[in-house]
Amino acid sequence: MFRNQYDTDVTTWSPAGRLFQVEYAMEAVKQGSAAIGLRSKTHVVLACVNKASSELSSHQKKIFKVDDHIGVAIAGLTADGRVLSRYMRNECINYSYTYESPLPVGRLVVQLADKAQVCTQRSWKRPYGVGLLIGGLDESGAHLYYNCPSGNYFEYQAFAIGSRSQAAKTYLERKFETFVDSSRENLIKDALFALRETLQGEKLTSSNCTIAVLGIGEAFSTLDQETVQRLINEFEVVGEDPPAEASAAPDQSDGAEPGPAAAAAAAAADDDDQETPAADQGAAPMDI
Amino acid sequence: MNNLIGSDADSQRTLYPYVTGTSVVGIKYKDGILLAADMGGSYGSTLRYKTVERMKSVGKHSIIGASGEISDFQEIMRYLDELILYDNMWDDGNSFGPKEVHNYLTRVMYNRRNKFNPLWNSLVLGGVKNGQKYLGTVNMIGVHYEDNHVATGFGNHLSRPILRDEWHENLTFEEGVKLLEKCMRVLLYRDRSAVNKLQIAKITEEGVTISQPYSLKTFWNFAAFQNPTVGAEGSW
């Protein structure tokens, strides 16, 4: 009856000037489990929440090394994320073959964004359903970028994407001014605290998160589980008790009005049995 | 007809060079890099052209000097100008330094020799970026290396022994030019393709300067120059 007439094709405009398919793709990013990134002058830290799709399975990897100087954390369709990671690895390796120097991060990000943009302008394609936080180091220092399915990209001091990322963003917004001169250890600490904000009724442990670091004199690497657990204990990043904030911060991020897009998101999320009934929360079945 | 290498239509390769330039000599000095090359263009053994510029700047941080086929050098310059334009168009504060340009050229040279269609040159690449001096060379088959002083062609035989004896890290600009002129004078006396019209190019953190052409003082009155066949029985 009131079916959306303008969302059957990526390239079809709505009279209001929107591309619904692209917006739906952005919705897929919001439903992936959270990923955060933050940077100082010298270091970038990426962190993510790991969720298993069932009691019987392990979780999927969400942080990838692209090169010694670039790493990426993803939220959304992990399959798309892996394809894009492979693309970025290729670009880096080809660049260093030709020029014997590392590919500047900003250039890789532009190439990636251009690739995503093409998918929004071809009727036979679909946008990538993944958001990427790209951390990197080059001549001009440490950088953190966010690439989204629409082909837009932004540079950040600190950012969070994925489900309940608003809570992490609130934490980061409160503290980001201290990050520029922050030490490596303090960045990791803030990453863990920000990550905790995105958990609901769950304790932060080394088995439900991944942390990766990159900086001057330090190639990109993910921290091993023992190290992460040691840091969690050291910083006393205690988890929250389940009932305390069960209703806190439903993910109503950045003023996107709950229109048809949100309705579609709800439809996509409704067979997710592990989550609270709130429709726009939790992981989509294809992600996790 | 097709064969293993390619079809006959592809076989328009440089089988031997036509117009060539002779040695290029390059050294590091206190503030950067100095290059020297004469301006001759030989057509076989005929000294056909007298004003060939064989040193060019490449972007802000690099300079290239070429010996060998002049037309192939012009093609290389087209590649490099495109590369630098593309680099500038990013307009993001990153830029190719001499190391990147040298490596790029190495790939181009080696790739072309693998197609049995080499660019018939020996190149010297110098530059300064972020306080780092860089001097390297690459030839028509893709052999490449870095050193404190490099030379191509006859310069390898006649100049590098001098440079090994006299080069040091803290050469001033004046000392560097003097040393290069010594090398170029030996080349002028002993390399029949050399001409007495040369340029010196300088690159520092401030940028590139290529001198006006000038000549070296020579003295041909040594007995061996006056009567070269004495003591060489049977030669003309």
Short mmCIF file of C-alpha atoms in Angstrom, two decimals:
data_model
loop_
_atom_site.label_atom_id
_atom_site.label_comp_id
_atom_site.label_asym_id
_atom_site.label_seq_id
_atom_site.Cartn_x
_atom_site.Cartn_y
_atom_site.Cartn_z
CA MET A 1 0.00 0.00 0.00
CA PHE A 2 2.52 2.60 1.15
CA ARG A 3 5.52 0.79 -0.25
CA ASN A 4 8.49 3.01 -1.00
CA GLN A 5 8.53 3.62 -4.76
CA TYR A 6 12.06 4.95 -4.84
CA ASP A 7 14.14 2.24 -3.22
CA THR A 8 14.18 -0.55 -5.80
CA ASP A 9 17.24 0.76 -7.56
CA VAL A 10 20.49 2.35 -6.30
CA THR A 11 20.41 5.02 -8.95
CA THR A 12 16.82 6.21 -8.48
CA TRP A 13 16.33 9.52 -6.73
CA SER A 14 13.43 10.15 -4.41
CA PRO A 15 11.68 13.50 -4.91
CA ALA A 16 13.21 14.57 -1.61
CA GLY A 17 16.66 14.12 -3.11
CA ARG A 18 17.64 10.89 -1.41
CA LEU A 19 19.02 7.59 -2.62
CA PHE A 20 17.34 5.00 -0.45
CA GLN A 21 19.49 2.03 -1.40
CA VAL A 22 22.56 3.96 -0.36
CA GLU A 23 20.93 4.86 2.92
CA TYR A 24 20.05 1.24 3.53
CA ALA A 25 23.68 0.34 3.01
CA MET A 26 24.64 2.90 5.65
CA GLU A 27 22.08 1.23 7.90
CA ALA A 28 23.95 -2.06 7.53
CA VAL A 29 27.00 -0.33 9.01
CA LYS A 30 25.00 0.76 12.05
CA GLN A 31 23.92 -2.81 12.67
CA GLY A 32 27.39 -4.33 12.65
CA SER A 33 29.08 -4.75 15.99
CA ALA A 34 30.98 -1.65 17.07
CA ALA A 35 34.39 -0.58 15.87
CA ILE A 36 36.25 2.44 17.16
CA GLY A 37 39.40 4.30 16.25
CA LEU A 38 41.40 7.13 17.80
CA ARG A 39 44.73 8.75 17.16
CA SER A 40 47.45 10.89 18.66
CA LYS A 41 50.19 12.70 16.77
CA THR A 42 52.21 9.50 16.63
CA HIS A 43 49.85 6.54 17.10
CA VAL A 44 46.54 5.15 15.92
CA VAL A 45 44.54 2.62 17.90
CA LEU A 46 41.72 0.57 16.41
CA ALA A 47 39.39 -1.51 18.52
CA CYS A 48 36.29 -3.59 17.95
CA VAL A 49 33.70 -5.70 19.68
CA ASN A 50 33.65 -9.36 18.70
CA LYS A 51 30.33 -11.11 18.53
CA ALA A 52 29.70 -14.71 17.67
CA SER A 53 26.70 -15.36 15.42
CA SER A 54 25.71 -18.38 17.47
CA GLU A 55 26.61 -20.13 20.67
CA LEU A 56 28.34 -22.78 18.61
CA SER A 57 30.45 -20.54 16.41
CA SER A 58 33.43 -18.31 16.93
CA HIS A 59 33.38 -14.65 15.97
CA GLN A 60 34.55 -13.17 12.68
CA LYS A 61 37.66 -11.07 12.36
CA LYS A 62 36.93 -7.36 12.15
CA ILE A 63 40.38 -5.78 12.21
CA PHE A 64 42.74 -6.30 9.30
CA LYS A 65 46.32 -5.40 8.64
CA VAL A 66 46.64 -3.77 5.23
CA ASP A 67 50.35 -3.00 5.34
CA ASP A 68 52.95 -2.18 7.99
CA HIS A 69 51.67 1.38 8.04
CA ILE A 70 47.92 0.89 7.51
CA GLY A 71 45.24 -1.07 9.32
CA VAL A 72 41.47 -1.16 9.12
CA ALA A 73 38.55 -1.91 11.43
CA ILE A 74 35.17 -2.67 9.92
CA ALA A 75 31.50 -2.69 10.84
CA GLY A 76 28.74 -4.05 8.65
CA LEU A 77 29.01 -6.85 6.12
CA THR A 78 32.29 -8.55 6.98
CA ALA A 79 32.39 -10.22 3.58
CA ASP A 80 32.43 -6.82 1.87
CA GLY A 81 35.01 -5.65 4.38
CA ARG A 82 37.34 -8.45 3.45
CA VAL A 83 37.00 -7.70 -0.25
CA LEU A 84 37.89 -4.08 0.37
CA SER A 85 40.78 -5.04 2.66
CA ARG A 86 42.19 -7.23 -0.08
CA TYR A 87 41.86 -4.34 -2.52
CA MET A 88 43.75 -2.06 -0.14
CA ARG A 89 46.49 -4.63 0.43
CA ASN A 90 46.90 -4.89 -3.31
CA GLU A 91 47.15 -1.15 -3.74
CA CYS A 92 49.79 -0.92 -1.00
CA ILE A 93 51.90 -3.75 -2.33
CA ASN A 94 51.77 -2.43 -5.90
CA TYR A 95 52.72 1.04 -4.74
CA SER A 96 55.69 -0.18 -2.78
CA TYR A 97 56.80 -2.33 -5.71
CA THR A 98 56.81 0.69 -8.00
CA TYR A 99 58.09 3.38 -5.64
CA GLU A 100 59.73 1.44 -2.81
CA SER A 101 57.87 3.61 -0.32
CA PRO A 102 54.62 3.31 1.62
CA LEU A 103 51.38 4.47 -0.01
CA PRO A 104 50.18 7.71 1.62
CA VAL A 105 47.08 6.89 3.68
CA GLY A 106 45.00 9.76 2.33
CA ARG A 107 45.50 8.54 -1.23
CA LEU A 108 44.43 5.02 -0.42
CA VAL A 109 41.32 6.39 1.28
CA VAL A 110 40.41 8.45 -1.79
CA GLN A 111 40.87 5.44 -4.07
CA LEU A 112 38.68 3.37 -1.79
CA ALA A 113 36.01 6.06 -1.62
CA ASP A 114 36.00 6.35 -5.42
CA LYS A 115 35.50 2.60 -5.63
CA ALA A 116 32.53 2.82 -3.26
CA GLN A 117 31.10 5.78 -5.13
CA VAL A 118 30.97 3.86 -8.43
CA CYS A 119 28.60 1.37 -6.78
CA THR A 120 26.14 4.17 -6.08
CA GLN A 121 25.94 5.19 -9.71
CA ARG A 122 25.53 1.89 -11.57
CA SER A 123 22.12 0.27 -11.82
CA TRP A 124 23.52 -3.28 -11.90
CA LYS A 125 25.60 -2.89 -8.74
CA ARG A 126 24.94 -2.57 -5.05
CA PRO A 127 26.75 -0.35 -2.57
CA TYR A 128 29.20 -1.99 -0.20
CA GLY A 129 27.49 -2.69 3.12
CA VAL A 130 30.47 -1.91 5.25
CA GLY A 131 31.96 1.05 7.08
CA LEU A 132 35.73 1.18 7.41
CA LEU A 133 37.84 2.93 9.99
CA ILE A 134 41.24 3.26 8.38
CA GLY A 135 44.20 4.05 10.57
CA GLY A 136 47.53 4.87 9.00
CA LEU A 137 50.86 6.58 9.24
CA ASP A 138 52.67 8.52 6.52
CA GLU A 139 54.91 11.53 5.86
CA SER A 140 52.35 13.86 7.39
CA GLY A 141 51.85 11.82 10.57
CA ALA A 142 49.12 9.58 11.96
CA HIS A 143 45.66 9.59 10.39
CA LEU A 144 42.25 8.13 11.04
CA TYR A 145 39.64 8.04 8.29
CA TYR A 146 36.08 6.79 8.07
CA ASN A 147 34.89 5.44 4.72
CA CYS A 148 31.23 4.76 4.27
CA PRO A 149 29.13 2.97 1.60
CA SER A 150 27.97 6.24 0.03
CA GLY A 151 31.51 6.98 -1.15
CA ASN A 152 31.98 9.74 1.38
CA TYR A 153 35.05 9.79 3.57
CA PHE A 154 36.04 11.89 6.56
CA GLU A 155 39.14 12.34 8.63
CA TYR A 156 38.74 12.11 12.38
CA GLN A 157 40.63 12.51 15.62
CA ALA A 158 38.49 9.72 17.03
CA PHE A 159 35.39 7.93 15.80
CA ALA A 160 33.12 4.99 16.41
CA ILE A 161 30.84 3.04 14.08
CA GLY A 162 28.45 0.11 14.43
CA SER A 163 25.78 -0.79 16.91
CA ARG A 164 25.55 1.42 19.99
CA SER A 165 28.49 3.42 18.70
CA GLN A 166 26.73 6.60 19.89
CA ALA A 167 27.72 5.76 23.44
CA ALA A 168 31.37 5.42 22.42
CA LYS A 169 31.17 8.62 20.40
CA THR A 170 29.84 10.46 23.44
CA TYR A 171 32.81 9.21 25.43
CA LEU A 172 35.26 10.15 22.68
CA GLU A 173 33.70 13.59 22.19
CA ARG A 174 34.22 14.27 25.87
CA LYS A 175 37.90 13.36 25.76
CA PHE A 176 39.20 13.80 22.22
CA GLU A 177 41.06 17.03 22.91
CA THR A 178 43.52 15.14 25.09
CA PHE A 179 44.24 12.54 22.41
CA VAL A 180 46.64 14.60 20.25
CA ASP A 181 49.45 14.43 22.80
CA SER A 182 48.38 11.17 24.31
CA SER A 183 50.80 8.31 24.88
CA ARG A 184 50.37 4.92 23.24
CA GLU A 185 49.21 3.41 26.54
CA ASN A 186 46.66 6.14 27.19
CA LEU A 187 45.23 5.77 23.69
CA ILE A 188 44.71 2.06 24.29
CA LYS A 189 43.15 2.86 27.64
CA ASP A 190 40.71 5.30 26.06
CA ALA A 191 39.97 2.77 23.33
CA LEU A 192 39.03 0.19 25.94
CA PHE A 193 36.86 2.64 27.86
CA ALA A 194 35.10 3.77 24.68
CA LEU A 195 34.59 0.18 23.67
CA ARG A 196 33.04 -0.63 27.02
CA GLU A 197 30.40 2.03 26.43
CA THR A 198 29.11 0.08 23.46
CA LEU A 199 28.58 -3.10 25.44
CA GLN A 200 25.22 -3.70 26.94
CA GLY A 201 24.85 -6.01 29.88
CA GLU A 202 28.18 -7.60 29.12
CA LYS A 203 31.62 -7.39 30.65
CA LEU A 204 34.55 -6.27 28.57
CA THR A 205 36.99 -9.14 28.36
CA SER A 206 39.83 -10.06 26.06
CA SER A 207 37.57 -12.63 24.42
CA ASN A 208 34.97 -10.15 23.20
CA CYS A 209 37.24 -7.43 21.84
CA THR A 210 40.22 -6.89 19.57
CA ILE A 211 42.73 -4.06 19.87
CA ALA A 212 45.27 -3.04 17.25
CA VAL A 213 48.01 -0.42 17.44
CA LEU A 214 50.14 1.39 14.90
CA GLY A 215 52.61 4.21 15.34
CA ILE A 216 55.96 5.76 14.62
CA GLY A 217 58.53 2.98 14.92
CA GLU A 218 55.82 0.39 15.39
CA ALA A 219 54.25 -1.54 12.52
CA PHE A 220 50.52 -2.26 12.62
CA SER A 221 49.73 -5.23 14.84
CA THR A 222 46.80 -6.59 16.79
CA LEU A 223 47.48 -7.17 20.45
CA ASP A 224 47.34 -10.77 21.60
CA GLN A 225 44.66 -11.88 23.99
CA GLU A 226 46.88 -12.05 27.10
CA THR A 227 48.08 -8.49 26.55
CA VAL A 228 44.54 -7.22 26.12
CA GLN A 229 43.38 -8.99 29.29
CA ARG A 230 46.35 -7.60 31.20
CA LEU A 231 45.49 -4.08 30.03
CA ILE A 232 41.82 -4.52 30.92
CA ASN A 233 42.80 -5.62 34.42
CA GLU A 234 45.42 -2.90 34.77
CA PHE A 235 43.05 -0.11 33.74
CA GLU A 236 40.24 -1.66 35.74
CA VAL A 237 37.88 -1.41 32.82
CA VAL A 238 35.08 -3.14 34.62
CA GLY A 239 32.02 -4.25 32.73
CA GLU A 240 28.58 -3.02 33.60
CA ASP A 241 26.07 -5.07 35.48
CA PRO A 242 23.29 -6.17 33.22
CA PRO A 243 20.26 -4.32 34.62
CA ALA A 244 21.98 -0.99 35.28
CA GLU A 245 21.94 0.47 31.79
CA ALA A 246 19.89 -1.97 29.82
CA SER A 247 17.77 0.81 28.39
CA ALA A 248 20.59 3.32 27.93
CA ALA A 249 21.52 4.93 24.65
CA PRO A 250 19.43 3.40 21.94
CA ASP A 251 21.40 4.06 18.82
CA GLN A 252 19.73 7.14 17.38
CA SER A 253 22.85 8.54 15.82
CA ASP A 254 23.42 11.70 13.80
CA GLY A 255 19.90 12.94 13.33
CA ALA A 256 18.78 10.57 10.61
CA GLU A 257 15.02 10.76 10.86
CA PRO A 258 13.41 7.38 11.39
CA GLY A 259 11.79 7.10 7.98
CA PRO A 260 11.48 4.17 5.61
CA ALA A 261 15.17 3.48 6.13
CA ALA A 262 14.68 2.70 9.79
CA ALA A 263 11.69 0.54 8.93
CA ALA A 264 13.82 -1.49 6.59
CA ALA A 265 16.47 -1.79 9.24
CA ALA A 266 13.91 -3.11 11.62
CA ALA A 267 12.83 -5.67 9.07
CA ALA A 268 16.38 -6.77 8.57
CA ALA A 269 17.03 -7.15 12.27
CA ASP A 270 13.86 -8.91 13.32
CA ASP A 271 15.12 -12.46 13.12
CA ASP A 272 17.99 -11.74 15.44
CA ASP A 273 17.18 -13.76 18.51
CA GLN A 274 20.01 -12.80 20.84
CA GLU A 275 19.25 -9.14 21.04
CA THR A 276 16.79 -6.99 22.89
CA PRO A 277 13.54 -6.49 21.04
CA ALA A 278 14.44 -2.88 20.14
CA ALA A 279 14.44 -3.02 16.40
CA ASP A 280 17.36 -0.81 15.51
CA GLN A 281 19.81 -2.44 17.85
CA GLY A 282 21.94 -5.51 17.65
CA ALA A 283 23.60 -7.16 14.77
CA ALA A 284 22.02 -7.94 11.46
CA PRO A 285 21.97 -11.62 10.57
CA MET A 286 24.48 -11.19 7.76
CA ASP A 287 27.01 -9.33 9.84
CA ILE A 288 28.24 -10.15 13.29
CA MET B 1 54.74 -13.58 -39.13
CA ASN B 2 54.73 -14.31 -35.45
CA ASN B 3 57.55 -15.67 -33.43
CA LEU B 4 58.34 -16.14 -29.77
CA ILE B 5 59.24 -12.51 -29.21
CA GLY B 6 56.21 -11.02 -30.94
CA SER B 7 54.87 -10.28 -34.38
CA ASP B 8 56.87 -8.47 -37.03
CA ALA B 9 54.68 -5.48 -36.51
CA ASP B 10 56.02 -5.21 -32.96
CA SER B 11 59.62 -5.42 -33.99
CA GLN B 12 60.16 -1.68 -34.30
CA ARG B 13 62.57 -1.69 -31.42
CA THR B 14 65.69 0.27 -30.74
CA LEU B 15 68.31 -2.18 -31.96
CA TYR B 16 71.07 0.37 -31.62
CA PRO B 17 71.10 4.01 -30.58
CA TYR B 18 71.20 6.90 -33.06
CA VAL B 19 71.89 10.19 -31.32
CA THR B 20 73.71 9.69 -28.05
CA GLY B 21 75.06 11.67 -25.18
CA THR B 22 78.15 10.59 -23.31
CA SER B 23 79.04 10.46 -19.58
CA VAL B 24 77.17 12.00 -16.68
CA VAL B 25 78.97 12.39 -13.35
CA GLY B 26 77.22 12.99 -10.04
CA ILE B 27 78.42 13.51 -6.47
CA LYS B 28 76.96 14.21 -3.06
CA TYR B 29 78.31 17.33 -1.37
CA LYS B 30 77.70 19.17 1.89
CA ASP B 31 74.31 20.68 0.99
CA GLY B 32 73.03 18.33 -1.68
CA ILE B 33 73.89 16.84 -5.03
CA LEU B 34 75.96 18.07 -7.97
CA LEU B 35 75.71 16.67 -11.49
CA ALA B 36 77.88 17.41 -14.53
CA ALA B 37 77.35 16.52 -18.17
CA ASP B 38 78.54 17.92 -21.46
CA MET B 39 76.12 19.03 -24.18
CA GLY B 40 77.24 16.89 -27.10
CA GLY B 41 74.89 14.75 -29.13
CA SER B 42 76.78 12.20 -31.23
CA TYR B 43 75.31 10.76 -34.41
CA GLY B 44 77.31 7.56 -34.42
CA SER B 45 80.83 8.87 -34.08
CA THR B 46 79.97 12.22 -35.64
CA LEU B 47 79.69 15.05 -33.10
CA ARG B 48 76.39 16.15 -34.65
CA TYR B 49 74.64 18.32 -31.98
CA LYS B 50 76.37 20.76 -29.64
CA THR B 51 73.60 22.06 -27.38
CA VAL B 52 71.74 19.11 -25.94
CA GLU B 53 70.52 19.59 -22.38
CA ARG B 54 71.01 16.26 -20.68
CA MET B 55 70.08 17.26 -17.13
CA LYS B 56 66.53 18.14 -16.12
CA SER B 57 64.70 18.73 -12.87
CA VAL B 58 62.01 16.26 -11.84
CA GLY B 59 59.50 17.82 -9.46
CA LYS B 60 60.73 19.80 -6.48
CA HIS B 61 63.16 17.33 -4.96
CA SER B 62 64.90 15.53 -7.81
CA ILE B 63 67.16 15.95 -10.78
CA ILE B 64 67.97 13.54 -13.59
CA GLY B 65 70.98 13.29 -15.90
CA ALA B 66 71.01 11.04 -18.94
CA SER B 67 73.52 9.49 -21.25
CA GLY B 68 72.69 7.29 -24.22
CA GLU B 69 69.91 7.71 -26.79
CA ILE B 70 68.62 11.27 -26.61
CA SER B 71 65.17 10.52 -28.03
CA ASP B 72 64.66 7.80 -25.39
CA PHE B 73 65.61 10.35 -22.74
CA GLN B 74 62.96 12.66 -24.14
CA GLU B 75 60.43 9.84 -23.81
CA ILE B 76 61.55 9.21 -20.22
CA MET B 77 61.01 12.90 -19.51
CA ARG B 78 57.46 12.60 -20.83
CA TYR B 79 56.86 9.73 -18.38
CA LEU B 80 58.35 11.70 -15.51
CA ASP B 81 56.44 14.88 -16.27
CA GLU B 82 53.23 12.86 -16.28
CA LEU B 83 54.23 11.21 -13.00
CA ILE B 84 54.95 14.52 -11.33
CA LEU B 85 51.77 16.11 -12.67
CA TYR B 86 49.75 13.20 -11.32
CA ASP B 87 51.53 13.52 -7.98
CA ASN B 88 50.85 17.27 -7.78
CA MET B 89 47.19 16.79 -8.67
CA TRP B 90 46.59 14.93 -5.40
CA ASP B 91 47.43 18.24 -3.74
CA ASP B 92 47.66 16.51 -0.38
CA GLY B 93 51.07 17.55 0.90
CA ASN B 94 52.72 14.28 -0.10
CA SER B 95 55.22 14.32 -2.93
CA PHE B 96 57.60 11.99 -4.72
CA GLY B 97 61.19 12.27 -3.58
CA PRO B 98 64.29 11.13 -5.46
CA LYS B 99 64.02 7.62 -4.03
CA GLU B 100 60.52 7.15 -5.44
CA VAL B 101 61.49 8.55 -8.84
CA HIS B 102 64.61 6.36 -8.97
CA ASN B 103 62.64 3.24 -8.13
CA TYR B 104 59.95 4.11 -10.66
CA LEU B 105 62.61 4.53 -13.36
CA THR B 106 64.20 1.23 -12.41
CA ARG B 107 60.86 -0.50 -12.96
CA VAL B 108 60.36 1.26 -16.30
CA MET B 109 63.86 0.40 -17.54
CA TYR B 110 63.70 -3.24 -16.45
CA ASN B 111 60.20 -3.65 -17.85
CA ARG B 112 61.27 -2.34 -21.23
CA ARG B 113 64.32 -4.59 -21.40
CA ASN B 114 62.04 -7.56 -20.63
CA LYS B 115 60.07 -6.63 -23.73
CA PHE B 116 63.35 -6.73 -25.65
CA ASN B 117 62.77 -3.05 -26.33
CA PRO B 118 65.03 -1.18 -23.93
CA LEU B 119 65.23 2.54 -23.39
CA TRP B 120 68.85 2.98 -24.45
CA ASN B 121 70.09 5.10 -21.56
CA SER B 122 72.13 5.21 -18.42
CA LEU B 123 70.51 7.57 -15.97
CA VAL B 124 71.74 9.35 -12.86
CA LEU B 125 69.19 10.42 -10.30
CA GLY B 126 69.93 12.88 -7.52
CA GLY B 127 67.91 14.76 -5.00
CA VAL B 128 67.32 16.05 -1.51
CA LYS B 129 64.18 15.53 0.52
CA ASN B 130 63.60 16.08 4.23
CA GLY B 131 67.33 16.65 4.72
CA GLN B 132 68.17 13.32 3.10
CA LYS B 133 70.56 13.36 0.16
CA TYR B 134 70.02 10.77 -2.53
CA LEU B 135 72.16 9.77 -5.47
CA GLY B 136 71.63 6.72 -7.62
CA THR B 137 71.87 5.36 -11.10
CA VAL B 138 70.00 2.96 -13.36
CA ASN B 139 70.91 1.67 -16.81
CA MET B 140 69.15 0.29 -19.86
CA ILE B 141 68.82 -3.23 -18.46
CA GLY B 142 67.57 -2.12 -15.07
CA VAL B 143 70.73 -2.46 -13.00
CA HIS B 144 70.50 0.13 -10.25
CA TYR B 145 72.41 1.23 -7.17
CA GLU B 146 73.00 4.16 -4.85
CA ASP B 147 76.36 5.65 -3.98
CA ASN B 148 78.08 8.81 -2.78
CA HIS B 149 79.35 9.39 -6.29
CA VAL B 150 78.18 7.84 -9.55
CA ALA B 151 79.00 8.09 -13.24
CA THR B 152 77.76 6.63 -16.50
CA GLY B 153 79.60 5.26 -19.53
CA PHE B 154 83.22 6.34 -19.84
CA GLY B 155 82.84 8.22 -16.61
CA ASN B 156 82.74 4.88 -14.82
CA HIS B 157 86.25 4.17 -16.03
CA LEU B 158 87.80 7.62 -16.01
CA SER B 159 86.00 9.62 -13.29
CA ARG B 160 85.18 7.21 -10.53
CA PRO B 161 88.81 6.40 -9.71
CA ILE B 162 89.37 10.13 -9.19
CA LEU B 163 86.22 10.40 -7.09
CA ARG B 164 87.24 7.41 -4.96
CA ASP B 165 90.50 9.19 -4.16
CA GLU B 166 89.23 12.70 -3.65
CA TRP B 167 85.58 12.62 -2.66
CA HIS B 168 84.59 13.24 0.94
CA GLU B 169 81.36 13.93 2.81
CA ASN B 170 81.99 17.61 3.56
CA LEU B 171 82.80 18.96 0.12
CA THR B 172 81.70 22.57 -0.23
CA PHE B 173 79.93 23.70 -3.38
CA GLU B 174 83.17 25.21 -4.76
CA GLU B 175 85.19 22.08 -3.98
CA GLY B 176 82.50 19.91 -5.52
CA VAL B 177 82.43 21.91 -8.74
CA LYS B 178 86.24 21.80 -8.88
CA LEU B 179 86.21 18.02 -8.46
CA LEU B 180 83.57 17.59 -11.16
CA GLU B 181 85.50 19.84 -13.53
CA LYS B 182 88.60 17.69 -12.94
CA CYS B 183 86.55 14.64 -13.93
CA MET B 184 85.06 16.36 -16.96
CA ARG B 185 88.48 17.56 -18.12
CA VAL B 186 89.86 14.01 -18.05
CA LEU B 187 86.79 12.85 -19.97
CA LEU B 188 87.25 15.65 -22.49
CA TYR B 189 90.85 14.59 -23.12
CA ARG B 190 90.25 10.85 -23.34
CA ASP B 191 86.62 10.31 -24.45
CA ARG B 192 86.29 11.06 -28.15
CA SER B 193 82.53 11.69 -27.78
CA ALA B 194 82.96 14.41 -25.18
CA VAL B 195 82.68 18.05 -26.23
CA ASN B 196 83.98 21.13 -24.45
CA LYS B 197 80.63 22.62 -23.55
CA LEU B 198 79.17 21.50 -20.27
CA GLN B 199 76.67 22.28 -17.57
CA ILE B 200 76.71 21.74 -13.83
CA ALA B 201 73.44 21.12 -12.03
CA LYS B 202 72.91 21.62 -8.31
CA ILE B 203 70.08 20.44 -6.10
CA THR B 204 69.68 21.36 -2.45
CA GLU B 205 66.78 21.69 -0.03
CA GLU B 206 66.15 25.07 -1.71
CA GLY B 207 65.67 23.63 -5.18
CA VAL B 208 67.30 23.02 -8.53
CA THR B 209 69.73 25.25 -10.44
CA ILE B 210 71.26 24.26 -13.75
CA SER B 211 74.20 26.41 -14.85
CA GLN B 212 74.61 28.14 -18.19
CA PRO B 213 76.81 26.17 -20.61
CA TYR B 214 80.53 26.89 -20.33
CA SER B 215 83.90 25.52 -21.45
CA LEU B 216 86.92 24.17 -19.60
CA LYS B 217 90.46 25.47 -20.08
CA THR B 218 92.55 22.86 -21.89
CA PHE B 219 96.24 22.45 -22.63
CA TRP B 220 97.09 20.31 -25.62
CA ASN B 221 100.85 21.00 -25.79
CA PHE B 222 101.98 17.89 -23.96
CA ALA B 223 104.31 15.82 -26.12
CA ALA B 224 101.95 12.86 -26.07
CA PHE B 225 99.12 14.99 -27.42
CA GLN B 226 101.35 16.59 -30.06
CA ASN B 227 102.69 13.32 -31.43
CA PRO B 228 100.45 10.54 -30.17
CA THR B 229 101.94 7.74 -32.26
CA VAL B 230 105.45 7.97 -30.87
CA GLY B 231 106.21 4.76 -29.09
CA ALA B 232 103.17 3.08 -30.63
CA GLU B 233 104.82 1.17 -33.44
CA GLY B 234 102.49 0.26 -36.30
CA SER B 235 99.64 2.65 -35.46
CA TRP B 236 98.70 5.57 -37.59
#
